[in-house]
Short mmCIF file of C-alpha atoms and ligand atoms in Angstrom, two decimals:
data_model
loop_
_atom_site.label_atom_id
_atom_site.label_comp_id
_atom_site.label_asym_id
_atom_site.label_seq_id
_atom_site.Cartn_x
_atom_site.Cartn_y
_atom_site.Cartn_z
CA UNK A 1 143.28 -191.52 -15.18
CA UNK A 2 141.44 -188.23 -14.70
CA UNK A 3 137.67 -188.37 -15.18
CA UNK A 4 135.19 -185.15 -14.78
CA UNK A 5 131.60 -184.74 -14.01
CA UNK A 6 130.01 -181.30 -14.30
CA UNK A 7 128.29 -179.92 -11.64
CA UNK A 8 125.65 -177.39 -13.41
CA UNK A 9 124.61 -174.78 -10.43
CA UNK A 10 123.41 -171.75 -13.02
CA UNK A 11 120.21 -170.51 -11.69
CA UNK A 12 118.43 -167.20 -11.18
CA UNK A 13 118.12 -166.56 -8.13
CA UNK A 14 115.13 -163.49 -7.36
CA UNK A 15 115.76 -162.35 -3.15
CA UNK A 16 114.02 -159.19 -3.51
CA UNK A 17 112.34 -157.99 -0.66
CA UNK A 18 110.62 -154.79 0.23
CA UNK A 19 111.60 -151.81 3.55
CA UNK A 20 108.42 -150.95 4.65
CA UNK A 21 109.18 -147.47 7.13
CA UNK A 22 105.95 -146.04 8.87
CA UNK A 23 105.37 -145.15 12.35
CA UNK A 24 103.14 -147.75 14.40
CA UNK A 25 103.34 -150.01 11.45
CA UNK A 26 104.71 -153.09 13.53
CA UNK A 27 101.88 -155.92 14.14
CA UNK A 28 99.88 -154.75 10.90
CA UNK A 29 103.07 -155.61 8.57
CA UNK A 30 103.96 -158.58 10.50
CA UNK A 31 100.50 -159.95 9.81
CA UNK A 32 101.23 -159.64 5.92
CA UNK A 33 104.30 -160.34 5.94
CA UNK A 34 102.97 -163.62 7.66
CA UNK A 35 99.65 -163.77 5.36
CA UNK A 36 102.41 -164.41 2.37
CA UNK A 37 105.24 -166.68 3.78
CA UNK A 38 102.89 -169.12 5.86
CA UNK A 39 105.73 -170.04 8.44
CA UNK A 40 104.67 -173.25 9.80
CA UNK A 41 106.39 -171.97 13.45
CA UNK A 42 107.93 -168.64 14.21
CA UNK A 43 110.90 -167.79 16.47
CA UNK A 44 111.68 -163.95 17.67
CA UNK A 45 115.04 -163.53 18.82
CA UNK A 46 115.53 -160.27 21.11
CA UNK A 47 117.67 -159.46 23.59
CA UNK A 48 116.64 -159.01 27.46
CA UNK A 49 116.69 -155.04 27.26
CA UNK A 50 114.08 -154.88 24.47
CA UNK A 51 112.35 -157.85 26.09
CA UNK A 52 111.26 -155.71 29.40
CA UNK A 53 110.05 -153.30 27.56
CA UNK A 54 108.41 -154.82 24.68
CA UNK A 55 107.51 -158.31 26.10
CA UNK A 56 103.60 -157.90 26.09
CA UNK A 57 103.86 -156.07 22.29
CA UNK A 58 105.42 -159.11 21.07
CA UNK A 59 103.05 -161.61 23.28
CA UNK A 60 100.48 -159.93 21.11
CA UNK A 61 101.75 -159.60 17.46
CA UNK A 62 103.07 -163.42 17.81
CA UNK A 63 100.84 -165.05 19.80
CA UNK A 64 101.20 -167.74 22.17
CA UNK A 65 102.64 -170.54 19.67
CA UNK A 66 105.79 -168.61 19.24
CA UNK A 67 109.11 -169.36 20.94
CA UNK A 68 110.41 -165.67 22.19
CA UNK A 69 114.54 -166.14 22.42
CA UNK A 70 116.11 -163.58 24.44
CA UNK A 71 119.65 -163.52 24.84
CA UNK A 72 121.81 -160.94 27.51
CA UNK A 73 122.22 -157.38 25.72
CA UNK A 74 125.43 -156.99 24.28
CA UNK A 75 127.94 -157.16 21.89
CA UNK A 76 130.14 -159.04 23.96
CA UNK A 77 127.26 -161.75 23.53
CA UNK A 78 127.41 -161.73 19.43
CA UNK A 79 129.40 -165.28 19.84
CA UNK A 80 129.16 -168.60 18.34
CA UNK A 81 128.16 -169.84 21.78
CA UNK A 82 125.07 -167.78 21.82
CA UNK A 83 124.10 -169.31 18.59
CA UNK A 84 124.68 -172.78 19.60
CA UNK A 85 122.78 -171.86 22.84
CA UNK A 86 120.14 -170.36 20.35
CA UNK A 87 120.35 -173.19 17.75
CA UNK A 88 119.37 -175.62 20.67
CA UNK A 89 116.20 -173.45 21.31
CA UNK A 90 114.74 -173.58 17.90
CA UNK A 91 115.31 -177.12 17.77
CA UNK A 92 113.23 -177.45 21.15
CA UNK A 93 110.65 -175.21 19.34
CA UNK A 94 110.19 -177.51 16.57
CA UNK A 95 111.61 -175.14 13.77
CA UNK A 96 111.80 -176.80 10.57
CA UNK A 97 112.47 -175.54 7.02
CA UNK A 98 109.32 -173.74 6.38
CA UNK A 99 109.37 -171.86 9.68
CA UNK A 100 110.59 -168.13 10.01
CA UNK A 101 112.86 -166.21 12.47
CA UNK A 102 112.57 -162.54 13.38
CA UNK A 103 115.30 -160.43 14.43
CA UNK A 104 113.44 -157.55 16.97
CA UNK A 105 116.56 -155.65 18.24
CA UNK A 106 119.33 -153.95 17.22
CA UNK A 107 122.73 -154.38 14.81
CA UNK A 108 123.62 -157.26 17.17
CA UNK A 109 120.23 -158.95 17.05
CA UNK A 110 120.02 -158.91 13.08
CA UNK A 111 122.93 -160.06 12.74
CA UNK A 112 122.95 -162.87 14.82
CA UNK A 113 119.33 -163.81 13.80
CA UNK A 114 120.26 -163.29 10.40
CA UNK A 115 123.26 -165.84 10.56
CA UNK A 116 121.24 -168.34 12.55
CA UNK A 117 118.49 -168.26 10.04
CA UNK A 118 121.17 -168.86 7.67
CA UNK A 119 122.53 -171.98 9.06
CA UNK A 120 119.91 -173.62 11.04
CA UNK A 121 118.57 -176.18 8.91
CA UNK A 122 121.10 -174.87 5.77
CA UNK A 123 118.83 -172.09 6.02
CA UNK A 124 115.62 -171.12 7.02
CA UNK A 125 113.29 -167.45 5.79
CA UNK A 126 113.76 -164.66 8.73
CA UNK A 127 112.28 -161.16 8.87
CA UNK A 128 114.05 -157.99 10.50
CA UNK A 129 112.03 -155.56 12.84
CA UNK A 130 114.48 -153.37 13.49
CA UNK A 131 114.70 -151.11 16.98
CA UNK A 132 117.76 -149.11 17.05
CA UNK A 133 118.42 -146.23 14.51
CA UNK A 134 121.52 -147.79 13.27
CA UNK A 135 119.70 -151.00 12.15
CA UNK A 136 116.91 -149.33 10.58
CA UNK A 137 119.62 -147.39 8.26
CA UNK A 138 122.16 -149.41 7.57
CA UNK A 139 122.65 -153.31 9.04
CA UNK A 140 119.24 -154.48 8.94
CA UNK A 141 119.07 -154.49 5.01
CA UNK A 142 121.67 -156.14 2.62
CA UNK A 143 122.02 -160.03 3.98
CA UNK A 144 125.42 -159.66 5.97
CA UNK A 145 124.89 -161.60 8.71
CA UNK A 146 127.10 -163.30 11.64
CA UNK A 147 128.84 -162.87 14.69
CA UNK A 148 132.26 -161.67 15.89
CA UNK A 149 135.50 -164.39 17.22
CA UNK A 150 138.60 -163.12 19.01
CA UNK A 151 140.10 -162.70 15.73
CA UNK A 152 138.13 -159.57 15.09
CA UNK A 153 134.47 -158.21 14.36
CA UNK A 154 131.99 -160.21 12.25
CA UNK A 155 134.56 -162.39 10.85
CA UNK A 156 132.14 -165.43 11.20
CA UNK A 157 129.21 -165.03 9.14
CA UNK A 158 127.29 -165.63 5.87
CA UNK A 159 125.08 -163.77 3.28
CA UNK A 160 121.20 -164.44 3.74
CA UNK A 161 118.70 -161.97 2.71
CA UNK A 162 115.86 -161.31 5.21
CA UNK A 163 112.15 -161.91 3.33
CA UNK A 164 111.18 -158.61 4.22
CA UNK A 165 112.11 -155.22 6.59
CA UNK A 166 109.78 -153.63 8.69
CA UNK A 167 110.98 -150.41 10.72
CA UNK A 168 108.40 -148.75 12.74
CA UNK A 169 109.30 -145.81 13.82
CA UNK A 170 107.50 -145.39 17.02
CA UNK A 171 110.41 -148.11 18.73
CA UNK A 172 113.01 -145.33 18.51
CA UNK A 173 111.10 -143.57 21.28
CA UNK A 174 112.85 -145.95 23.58
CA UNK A 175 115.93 -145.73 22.19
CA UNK A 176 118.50 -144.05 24.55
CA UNK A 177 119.61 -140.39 23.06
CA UNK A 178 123.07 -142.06 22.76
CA UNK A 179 122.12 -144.85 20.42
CA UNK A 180 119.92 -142.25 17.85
CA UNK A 181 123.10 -140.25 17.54
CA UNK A 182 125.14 -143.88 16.68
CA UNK A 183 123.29 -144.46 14.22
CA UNK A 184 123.68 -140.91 12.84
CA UNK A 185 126.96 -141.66 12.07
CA UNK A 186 125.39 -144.02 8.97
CA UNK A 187 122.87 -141.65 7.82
CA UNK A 188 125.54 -139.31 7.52
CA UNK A 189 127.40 -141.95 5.87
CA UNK A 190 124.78 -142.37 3.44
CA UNK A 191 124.60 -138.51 2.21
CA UNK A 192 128.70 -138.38 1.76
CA UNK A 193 129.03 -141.24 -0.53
CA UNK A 194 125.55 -141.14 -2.56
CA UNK A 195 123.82 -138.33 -2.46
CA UNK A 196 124.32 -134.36 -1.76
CA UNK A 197 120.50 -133.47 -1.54
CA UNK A 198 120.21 -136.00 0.71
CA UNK A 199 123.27 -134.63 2.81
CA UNK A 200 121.56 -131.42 3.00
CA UNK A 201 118.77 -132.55 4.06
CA UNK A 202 120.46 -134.30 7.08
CA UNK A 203 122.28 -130.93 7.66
CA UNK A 204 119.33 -128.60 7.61
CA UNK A 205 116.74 -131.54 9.78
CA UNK A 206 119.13 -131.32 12.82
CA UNK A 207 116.40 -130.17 15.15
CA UNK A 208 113.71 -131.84 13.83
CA UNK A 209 115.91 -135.41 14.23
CA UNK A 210 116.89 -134.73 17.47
CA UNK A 211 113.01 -134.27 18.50
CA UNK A 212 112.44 -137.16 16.60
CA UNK A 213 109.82 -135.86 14.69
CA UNK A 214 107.37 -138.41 13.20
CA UNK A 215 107.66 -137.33 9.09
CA UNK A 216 111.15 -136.41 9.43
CA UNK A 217 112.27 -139.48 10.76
CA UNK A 218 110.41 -140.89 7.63
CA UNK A 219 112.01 -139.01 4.97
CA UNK A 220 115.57 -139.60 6.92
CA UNK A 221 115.28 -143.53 7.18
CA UNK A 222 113.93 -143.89 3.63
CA UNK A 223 116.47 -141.86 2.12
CA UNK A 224 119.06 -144.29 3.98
CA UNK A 225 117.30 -147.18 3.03
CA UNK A 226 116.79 -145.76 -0.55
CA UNK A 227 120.69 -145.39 -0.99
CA UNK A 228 121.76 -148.84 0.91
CA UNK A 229 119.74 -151.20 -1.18
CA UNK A 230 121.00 -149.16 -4.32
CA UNK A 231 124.15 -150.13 -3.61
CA UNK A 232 123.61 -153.82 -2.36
CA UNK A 233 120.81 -154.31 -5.39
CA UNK A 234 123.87 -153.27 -7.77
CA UNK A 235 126.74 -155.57 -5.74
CA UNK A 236 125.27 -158.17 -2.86
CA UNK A 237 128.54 -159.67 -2.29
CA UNK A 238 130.86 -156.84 -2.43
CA UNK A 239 132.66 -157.14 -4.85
CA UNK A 240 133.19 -153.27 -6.12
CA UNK A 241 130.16 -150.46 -5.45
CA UNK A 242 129.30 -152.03 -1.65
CA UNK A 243 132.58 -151.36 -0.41
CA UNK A 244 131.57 -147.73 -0.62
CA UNK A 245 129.50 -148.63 2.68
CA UNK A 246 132.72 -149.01 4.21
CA UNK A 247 133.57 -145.38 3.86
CA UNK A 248 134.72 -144.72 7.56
CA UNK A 249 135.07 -148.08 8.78
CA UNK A 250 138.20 -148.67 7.98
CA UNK A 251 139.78 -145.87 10.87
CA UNK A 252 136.88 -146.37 12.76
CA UNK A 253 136.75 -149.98 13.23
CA UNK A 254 140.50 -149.94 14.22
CA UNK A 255 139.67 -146.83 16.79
CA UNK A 256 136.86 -148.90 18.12
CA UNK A 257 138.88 -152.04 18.60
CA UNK A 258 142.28 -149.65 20.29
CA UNK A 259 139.79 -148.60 22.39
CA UNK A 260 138.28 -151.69 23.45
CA UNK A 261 135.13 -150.93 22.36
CA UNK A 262 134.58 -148.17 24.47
CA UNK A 263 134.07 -145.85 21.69
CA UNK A 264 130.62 -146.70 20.43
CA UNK A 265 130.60 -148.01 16.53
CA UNK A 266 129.15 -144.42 15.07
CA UNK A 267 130.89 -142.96 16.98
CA UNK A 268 134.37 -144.29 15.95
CA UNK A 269 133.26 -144.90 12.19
CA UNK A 270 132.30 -140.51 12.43
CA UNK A 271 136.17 -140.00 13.38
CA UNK A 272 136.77 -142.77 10.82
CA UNK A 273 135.29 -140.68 8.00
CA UNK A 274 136.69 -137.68 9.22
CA UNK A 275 140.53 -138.80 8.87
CA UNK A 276 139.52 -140.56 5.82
CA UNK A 277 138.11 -137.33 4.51
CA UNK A 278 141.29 -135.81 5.81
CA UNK A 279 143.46 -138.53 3.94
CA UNK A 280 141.16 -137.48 0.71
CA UNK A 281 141.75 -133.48 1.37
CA UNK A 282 145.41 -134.29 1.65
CA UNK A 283 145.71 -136.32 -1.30
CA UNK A 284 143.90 -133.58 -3.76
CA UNK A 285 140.60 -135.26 -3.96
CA UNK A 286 138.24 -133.16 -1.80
CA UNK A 287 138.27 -129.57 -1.27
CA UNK A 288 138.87 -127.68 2.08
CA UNK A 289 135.45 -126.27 1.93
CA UNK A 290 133.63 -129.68 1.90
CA UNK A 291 135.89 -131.34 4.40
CA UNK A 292 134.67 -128.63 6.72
CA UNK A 293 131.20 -128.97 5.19
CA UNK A 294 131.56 -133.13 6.60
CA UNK A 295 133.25 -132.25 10.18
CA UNK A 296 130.99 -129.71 10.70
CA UNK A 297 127.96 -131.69 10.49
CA UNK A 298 129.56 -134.59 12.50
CA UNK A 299 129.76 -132.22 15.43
CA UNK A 300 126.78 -130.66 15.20
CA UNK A 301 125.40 -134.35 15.90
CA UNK A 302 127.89 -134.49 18.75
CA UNK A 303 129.45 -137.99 16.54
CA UNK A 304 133.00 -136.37 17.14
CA UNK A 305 132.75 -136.35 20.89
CA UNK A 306 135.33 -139.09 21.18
CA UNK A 307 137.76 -137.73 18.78
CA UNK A 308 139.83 -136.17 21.19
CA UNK A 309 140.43 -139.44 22.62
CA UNK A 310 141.94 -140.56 19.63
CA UNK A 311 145.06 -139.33 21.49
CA UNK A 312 144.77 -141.20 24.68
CA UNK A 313 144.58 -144.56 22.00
CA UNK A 314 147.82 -146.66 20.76
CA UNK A 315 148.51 -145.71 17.37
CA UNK A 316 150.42 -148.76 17.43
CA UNK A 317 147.00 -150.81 17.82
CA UNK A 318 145.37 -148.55 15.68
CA UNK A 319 147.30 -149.59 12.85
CA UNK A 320 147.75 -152.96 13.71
CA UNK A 321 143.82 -153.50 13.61
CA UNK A 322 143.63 -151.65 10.58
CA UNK A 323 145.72 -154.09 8.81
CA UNK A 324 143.30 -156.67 9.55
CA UNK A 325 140.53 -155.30 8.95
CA UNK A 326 138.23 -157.97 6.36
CA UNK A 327 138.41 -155.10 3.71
CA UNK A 328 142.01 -155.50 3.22
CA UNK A 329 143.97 -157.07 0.05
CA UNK A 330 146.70 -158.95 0.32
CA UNK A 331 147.28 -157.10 3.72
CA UNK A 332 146.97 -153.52 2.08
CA UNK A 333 144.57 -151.28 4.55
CA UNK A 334 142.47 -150.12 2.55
CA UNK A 335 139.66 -147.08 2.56
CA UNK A 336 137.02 -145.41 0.24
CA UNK A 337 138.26 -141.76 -1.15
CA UNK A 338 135.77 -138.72 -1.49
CA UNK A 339 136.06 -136.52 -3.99
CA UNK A 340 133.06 -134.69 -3.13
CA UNK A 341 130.36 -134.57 -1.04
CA UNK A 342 127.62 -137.63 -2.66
CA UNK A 343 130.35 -139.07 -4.52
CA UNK A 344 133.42 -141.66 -3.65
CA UNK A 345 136.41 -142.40 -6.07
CA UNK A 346 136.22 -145.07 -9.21
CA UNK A 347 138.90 -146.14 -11.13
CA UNK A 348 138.02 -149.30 -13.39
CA UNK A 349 135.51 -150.21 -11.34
CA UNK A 350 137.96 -150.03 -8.12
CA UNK A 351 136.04 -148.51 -5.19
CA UNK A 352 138.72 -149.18 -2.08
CA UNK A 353 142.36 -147.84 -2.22
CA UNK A 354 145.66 -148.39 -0.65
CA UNK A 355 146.29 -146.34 2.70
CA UNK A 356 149.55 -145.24 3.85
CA UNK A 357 150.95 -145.74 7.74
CA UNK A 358 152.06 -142.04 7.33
CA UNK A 359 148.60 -141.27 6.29
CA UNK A 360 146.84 -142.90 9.21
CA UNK A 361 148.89 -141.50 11.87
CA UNK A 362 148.58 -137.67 10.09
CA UNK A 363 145.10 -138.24 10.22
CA UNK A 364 144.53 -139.55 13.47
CA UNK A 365 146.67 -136.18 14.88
CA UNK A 366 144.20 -134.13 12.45
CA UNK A 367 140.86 -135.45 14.26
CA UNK A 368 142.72 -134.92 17.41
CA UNK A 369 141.46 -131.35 16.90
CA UNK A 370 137.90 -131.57 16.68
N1 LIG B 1 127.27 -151.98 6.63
C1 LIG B 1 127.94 -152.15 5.43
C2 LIG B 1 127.28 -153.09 4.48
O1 LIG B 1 126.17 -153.53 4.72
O2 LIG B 1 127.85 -153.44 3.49
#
């Protein structure tokens, strides 16, 4: 005898949240951000780079009551055992379900505060402040959240939307010149896959970025932001239009990993979308002229730097992460096509497509070059 019982889950669900981008912005948001979500107890998570330096700015936005978390700096640290070592801390805090967590940091930071948010308690409300350039653009809005295994990069992880975003501009002034140009690599990103103005604009504001100019920095992170939570507002969970986000990632993860993570993330996703903007010049999509148009604003941001090294790297374990990267179906690497500078390839709502060997290793001899 078979019996069955429905189980009715339909429900609207409404996790909108605003990006609020000024510079010096930082305690006055947090206060309204707290004035609305009344978190009965608050936990920061940071790590202990951006805790010697901003230890007395967060003593004062948070006050005394909250529990400050700071883990050892690194990605090597974005492990489960750093979240059971943080879990135990909010439990020690007195977290419950109405509390908040606040990711102050960088990629690594969100994320992991992002995915403990999501499972402590079967999820609890978190904010991100983010620090680095390549949160503020890209990782700190859109919900991914977790933390790497030996299998590969963020394999572990859920979806949990933060409540709200605040990026203050004024913490990129202690950003190392190395990390602002990593998280060009996304902003760049951003112009090639939605938006040619905005490409331009990233092209033409070279100086003024590099001085970190107050407005420009502004108008740059907005526009990032603008085009990001387009794309996760129209597909959260990936399914189709986010994998566009992924343009690059899919060379430059696997460089990243073949070279043990030497090669910082922007850095090896900018080689990434140059051999996949190769692959798309080679397979009739984009034109000569705007391939040249994309490298040549990669180096002017000094993202290819690395891309001779490309050489020194295995092909063999090039290839062999790229076939397991997350993005893949049924073990086909996959990558986003250009057709033109602000636009990416759509066939029946198909965003990703299959990648040839042959294709990776001509590529990867193409970048070579630059
Ligand atoms: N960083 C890619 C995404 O958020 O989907």
């Amino acid at each position: 005898m078979i019996k069955t019982v429905p189980v009715s889950l339909n429900r609207t669900i409404d996790d909108s949240y605003e990006i609020s981008i000024g510079a010096g912005i930082f305690s006055e948001k947090v206060q309204g951000v707290f004035s609305t979500l009344k978190p009965t107890r608050v936990a920061i998570v940071t790590d202990t780079h951006l805790y010697k330096i901003y230890r007395d700015t967060l003593n004062v936005t948070f006050g005394n009551d909250a529990r400050i978390i700071v883990y050892p700096a690194g990605e090597s640290k974005k492990n489960f055992r750093t979240i059971n070592g943080m879990f135990g801390e909010l439990q020690e805090a007195g977290l419950d379900r109405k509390s908040c967590i606040v990711a102050f940091g960088g990629g690594v930071t969100g994320d992991m505060a992002g995915f403990l948010a999501g499972i402590f308690l079967r999820g609890v409300r978190f904010i991100q402040v983010p620090t680095s350039l390549l949160a503020m653009v890209d990782s700190s809005t859109g919900g991914k959240t977790g933390v790497d295994t030996p299998g590969g990069k963020n394999l572990m992880g859920v979806f949990h939307q933060p409540k709200s975003v605040i990026i203050d501009t004024d913490f990129l002034r202690t950003l190392p010149k190395r990390e602002l140009i990593n998280g060009m690599a996304e902003v760049v990103k951003h112009g090639i896959i939605a938006d040619r103005d905005y490409f331009t604009l990233v092209e033409k504001k070279r100086t003024k970025i590099k001085k970190l100019d107050p407005d420009t920095m502004i108008e740059v992170i907005s526009g990032s932001c603008r085009i990001k939570s387009a794309v996760v507002s129209a597909d959260e969970k990936e399914a189709g239009l986010r994998q566009t986000l992924n343009f690059g990632h899919t060379i430059g993860h696997a460089v990243e990993a073949a070279s043990d993570f030497k090669i910082p993330h922007g850095y090896a996703v900018a080689i990434g979308m140059a051999a996949e903007a190769y692959i798309s010049q080679k397979r009739g999509y984009l034109s000569g002229k705007e391939f040249e148009r994309i490298t040549r604003v990669l180096k002017a941001y000094g993202l290819l730097k690395y891309a001779a090294l490309s050489d020194k790297l295995d092909a063999g374990r090039i290839i062999h992460a790229s076939a397991r990267d997350k993005k893949n179906v049924a073990s086909n690497v996959r990558f986003v096509v250009i057709p033109e500078i602000g636009k990416v390839r759509e066939e029946n709502g198909v965003y990703s497509f299959d990648m040839k060997e042959g294709e990776l290793l001509d590529a990867l001899q193409k970048v070579k070059e630059f």
